[in-house]
Amino acid sequence: MEIKLMKNILGANDELAALNRKHFAECGVVVMNLMGSPGSGKTTLLEKTLARLADKIKIAVIEGDLFTAKDAERIERAGIDVIQINTAGGCHLDAAMIQKACASLDLNSLDLLIVENVGNLVCPAEFDIGENFKAVVLSITEGDDKPLKYPLIFKESAAAVLNKIDLLPFTNFDLQSARTDLTTLHPTIKIFETSCTRGTGLDEWTQWLLERTVR
Ligand code: MG
Ligand code: ZN
């Protein structure tokens, strides 16, 4: 029973996601679904990304959060159009929430729409929102075992950002083993090593994002 119900929910979501995807293509906007645990540094990475790309392409952000608008306020300070979705405890964004949020955006004027999903390594990867690609942020402090423990999110993501790389000497995170696991799960995944406090790897990451946006 339970399994069947979940299939129906995902089926309905997939239909809406397909509509979103069609709409995004018609408007000529590329959409990235940015995922990762709470505290992995998604919003900080986003701030650094926006600072590097805002004068090159037109970007808007959708912020998914359980209750607050704290992240959206941070993005707004960067002068970027931002729509806040509060899931009221819901642990992921779905296609219907994105469709509704997009009604307040002028998609035709945008090159890139970044959706910061709710902090969670599990179900955000299960719910297609109609994005062009997904990216996952994994911070060094979370441990190198996470790719194998939460394989779906890494299989689904075009890029994995290993963030807070400056903290590597203070942890037992095995970078080589994490890289091997990521590539075993997803042979074509693009891996970035970043530190938002030091500025490490941000040029490579934003260049990759720019190349995927301007087509
Ligand atoms: Mg955040
Ligand atoms: Zn969820």
Short mmCIF file of C-alpha atoms and ligand atoms in Angstrom, two decimals:
data_model
loop_
_atom_site.label_atom_id
_atom_site.label_comp_id
_atom_site.label_asym_id
_atom_site.label_seq_id
_atom_site.Cartn_x
_atom_site.Cartn_y
_atom_site.Cartn_z
CA MET A 1 0.00 0.00 0.00
CA GLU A 2 2.58 2.48 1.14
CA ILE A 3 4.86 1.75 -1.82
CA LYS A 4 2.01 2.24 -4.28
CA LEU A 5 1.08 5.58 -2.69
CA MET A 6 4.67 6.83 -2.98
CA LYS A 7 4.70 5.81 -6.66
CA ASN A 8 1.54 7.83 -7.29
CA ILE A 9 2.94 10.89 -5.55
CA LEU A 10 6.17 10.69 -7.55
CA GLY A 11 4.20 10.07 -10.77
CA ALA A 12 2.09 13.21 -10.30
CA ASN A 13 5.21 15.18 -9.43
CA ASP A 14 6.99 13.95 -12.56
CA GLU A 15 4.13 15.16 -14.75
CA LEU A 16 4.28 18.65 -13.23
CA ALA A 17 8.09 18.64 -13.44
CA ALA A 18 7.85 17.90 -17.17
CA LEU A 19 5.55 20.92 -17.57
CA ASN A 20 7.99 23.10 -15.63
CA ARG A 21 10.87 21.86 -17.78
CA LYS A 22 8.96 22.69 -20.97
CA HIS A 23 8.12 26.15 -19.63
CA PHE A 24 11.75 26.82 -18.66
CA ALA A 25 12.92 25.79 -22.15
CA GLU A 26 10.34 28.08 -23.80
CA CYS A 27 11.55 30.97 -21.66
CA GLY A 28 15.19 30.19 -22.40
CA VAL A 29 16.17 29.89 -18.75
CA VAL A 30 18.52 27.22 -17.39
CA VAL A 31 17.59 25.88 -13.96
CA MET A 32 19.95 24.37 -11.39
CA ASN A 33 18.65 22.45 -8.37
CA LEU A 34 21.23 22.99 -5.60
CA MET A 35 21.09 20.40 -2.85
CA GLY A 36 23.04 19.34 0.24
CA SER A 37 22.85 18.91 4.02
CA PRO A 38 22.01 21.74 6.42
CA GLY A 39 25.27 23.56 7.09
CA SER A 40 27.08 22.25 4.02
CA GLY A 41 27.42 25.85 2.84
CA LYS A 42 24.84 26.03 0.04
CA THR A 43 23.81 29.63 0.72
CA THR A 44 27.38 30.84 1.20
CA LEU A 45 28.41 29.14 -2.04
CA LEU A 46 25.43 30.80 -3.68
CA GLU A 47 26.47 34.24 -2.39
CA LYS A 48 29.98 33.75 -3.78
CA THR A 49 28.59 32.42 -7.07
CA LEU A 50 26.23 35.38 -7.49
CA ALA A 51 29.03 37.85 -6.78
CA ARG A 52 31.05 36.28 -9.62
CA LEU A 53 28.26 35.85 -12.18
CA ALA A 54 25.76 38.67 -11.60
CA ASP A 55 27.48 41.04 -14.03
CA LYS A 56 27.70 38.35 -16.74
CA ILE A 57 24.23 36.77 -16.76
CA LYS A 58 20.78 37.50 -15.33
CA ILE A 59 20.13 35.25 -12.35
CA ALA A 60 17.25 34.71 -9.93
CA VAL A 61 17.06 32.43 -6.91
CA ILE A 62 14.34 30.35 -5.30
CA GLU A 63 15.10 29.59 -1.66
CA GLY A 64 13.53 26.53 -0.09
CA ASP A 65 13.45 26.55 3.68
CA LEU A 66 11.52 24.79 6.39
CA PHE A 67 10.35 27.90 8.25
CA THR A 68 12.51 31.00 7.98
CA ALA A 69 13.49 33.50 5.31
CA LYS A 70 17.06 33.81 6.60
CA ASP A 71 18.72 32.49 3.44
CA ALA A 72 16.47 34.52 1.14
CA GLU A 73 17.37 37.68 3.06
CA ARG A 74 21.06 36.93 2.50
CA ILE A 75 20.53 36.53 -1.26
CA GLU A 76 18.38 39.66 -1.45
CA ARG A 77 21.25 41.63 0.08
CA ALA A 78 23.27 40.67 -3.00
CA GLY A 79 20.69 42.54 -5.12
CA ILE A 80 19.31 39.35 -6.70
CA ASP A 81 15.61 38.61 -7.27
CA VAL A 82 14.70 35.92 -4.78
CA ILE A 83 11.50 34.00 -4.09
CA GLN A 84 11.12 32.30 -0.73
CA ILE A 85 9.30 28.99 -0.39
CA ASN A 86 8.53 27.90 3.16
CA THR A 87 7.71 24.22 3.23
CA ALA A 88 6.35 24.48 6.82
CA GLY A 89 8.40 21.49 7.89
CA GLY A 90 8.41 19.68 4.53
CA CYS A 91 11.85 18.24 3.88
CA HIS A 92 12.11 18.87 0.12
CA LEU A 93 10.79 21.06 -2.70
CA ASP A 94 8.48 19.58 -5.32
CA ALA A 95 7.43 20.56 -8.83
CA ALA A 96 4.17 22.19 -7.70
CA MET A 97 5.99 24.52 -5.29
CA ILE A 98 8.39 25.56 -8.06
CA GLN A 99 5.56 26.14 -10.53
CA LYS A 100 3.83 28.41 -8.01
CA ALA A 101 7.03 30.32 -7.13
CA CYS A 102 7.84 30.88 -10.80
CA ALA A 103 4.56 32.76 -11.28
CA SER A 104 6.26 35.67 -9.42
CA LEU A 105 9.35 35.64 -11.66
CA ASP A 106 9.90 37.03 -15.15
CA LEU A 107 11.47 33.84 -16.50
CA ASN A 108 11.90 35.27 -20.00
CA SER A 109 14.33 37.86 -18.68
CA LEU A 110 16.52 35.27 -16.93
CA ASP A 111 19.52 33.24 -18.06
CA LEU A 112 19.83 31.15 -14.91
CA LEU A 113 17.46 30.24 -12.10
CA ILE A 114 19.09 28.65 -9.06
CA VAL A 115 16.89 26.70 -6.67
CA GLU A 116 18.38 26.14 -3.23
CA ASN A 117 16.58 23.05 -2.00
CA VAL A 118 15.79 22.25 1.64
CA GLY A 119 18.88 21.02 3.52
CA ASN A 120 18.63 17.23 3.27
CA LEU A 121 20.64 14.50 1.52
CA VAL A 122 17.69 12.19 0.92
CA CYS A 123 14.38 13.19 -0.69
CA PRO A 124 15.33 16.39 -2.58
CA ALA A 125 17.04 14.00 -5.01
CA GLU A 126 13.83 11.98 -5.45
CA PHE A 127 11.65 14.92 -6.49
CA ASP A 128 12.20 16.25 -10.00
CA ILE A 129 11.32 19.96 -10.07
CA GLY A 130 11.91 20.38 -13.81
CA GLU A 131 15.51 21.54 -13.45
CA ASN A 132 18.11 21.14 -16.20
CA PHE A 133 20.62 19.71 -13.78
CA LYS A 134 21.27 19.13 -10.10
CA ALA A 135 24.36 19.90 -8.04
CA VAL A 136 25.16 18.72 -4.53
CA VAL A 137 27.28 20.45 -1.90
CA LEU A 138 29.09 18.17 0.55
CA SER A 139 31.23 19.80 3.20
CA ILE A 140 34.41 18.20 4.47
CA THR A 141 33.05 18.22 8.04
CA GLU A 142 30.20 15.86 7.05
CA GLY A 143 32.59 12.96 6.43
CA ASP A 144 33.84 11.10 3.37
CA ASP A 145 31.34 8.25 3.85
CA LYS A 146 28.35 10.31 2.68
CA PRO A 147 28.48 9.47 -1.06
CA LEU A 148 28.10 5.74 -0.36
CA LYS A 149 25.54 6.29 2.42
CA TYR A 150 23.35 8.61 0.32
CA PRO A 151 24.09 7.38 -3.22
CA LEU A 152 21.01 8.73 -5.04
CA ILE A 153 21.78 12.42 -4.58
CA PHE A 154 25.32 11.91 -5.93
CA LYS A 155 24.11 9.74 -8.82
CA GLU A 156 21.59 12.41 -9.79
CA SER A 157 23.92 15.40 -9.57
CA ALA A 158 25.95 16.69 -12.50
CA ALA A 159 28.41 18.21 -10.02
CA ALA A 160 29.56 17.57 -6.46
CA VAL A 161 31.05 20.53 -4.64
CA LEU A 162 33.38 19.42 -1.83
CA ASN A 163 33.09 22.53 0.27
CA LYS A 164 35.06 23.84 3.28
CA ILE A 165 38.15 22.21 1.75
CA ASP A 166 40.27 24.50 3.97
CA LEU A 167 39.17 22.36 6.93
CA LEU A 168 40.71 19.20 5.45
CA PRO A 169 43.78 19.22 7.77
CA PHE A 170 41.50 19.31 10.84
CA THR A 171 39.37 16.28 9.93
CA ASN A 172 39.88 12.65 8.96
CA PHE A 173 38.10 13.24 5.63
CA ASP A 174 39.85 11.11 3.01
CA LEU A 175 39.67 13.18 -0.16
CA GLN A 176 40.92 10.42 -2.45
CA SER A 177 38.43 7.94 -1.09
CA ALA A 178 35.55 10.42 -1.46
CA ARG A 179 36.60 11.14 -5.05
CA THR A 180 36.83 7.42 -5.83
CA ASP A 181 33.38 6.74 -4.34
CA LEU A 182 31.83 9.66 -6.23
CA THR A 183 33.28 8.52 -9.53
CA THR A 184 32.27 4.92 -8.89
CA LEU A 185 28.67 6.01 -8.23
CA HIS A 186 28.61 8.47 -11.12
CA PRO A 187 31.49 8.21 -13.61
CA THR A 188 30.82 11.58 -15.31
CA ILE A 189 30.23 13.65 -12.16
CA LYS A 190 32.21 16.88 -12.08
CA ILE A 191 33.97 17.34 -8.72
CA PHE A 192 34.94 20.75 -7.34
CA GLU A 193 36.96 21.47 -4.21
CA THR A 194 35.94 24.80 -2.76
CA SER A 195 36.44 27.03 0.23
CA CYS A 196 34.08 29.98 0.38
CA THR A 197 36.09 31.61 3.16
CA ARG A 198 39.40 31.33 1.27
CA GLY A 199 38.00 31.65 -2.25
CA THR A 200 39.48 28.32 -3.34
CA GLY A 201 37.94 26.63 -6.39
CA LEU A 202 35.22 29.23 -6.90
CA ASP A 203 36.49 30.36 -10.30
CA GLU A 204 36.42 26.77 -11.61
CA TRP A 205 32.92 26.20 -10.22
CA THR A 206 31.45 29.44 -11.58
CA GLN A 207 33.10 28.91 -14.97
CA TRP A 208 31.48 25.47 -15.18
CA LEU A 209 28.11 26.95 -14.24
CA LEU A 210 28.48 29.72 -16.81
CA GLU A 211 29.31 27.20 -19.54
CA ARG A 212 26.18 25.21 -18.70
CA THR A 213 24.05 28.37 -18.78
CA VAL A 214 25.22 30.15 -21.90
CA ARG A 215 24.39 27.87 -24.83
MG MG B 1 20.98 27.63 3.03
ZN ZN B 2 11.41 15.26 1.82
#
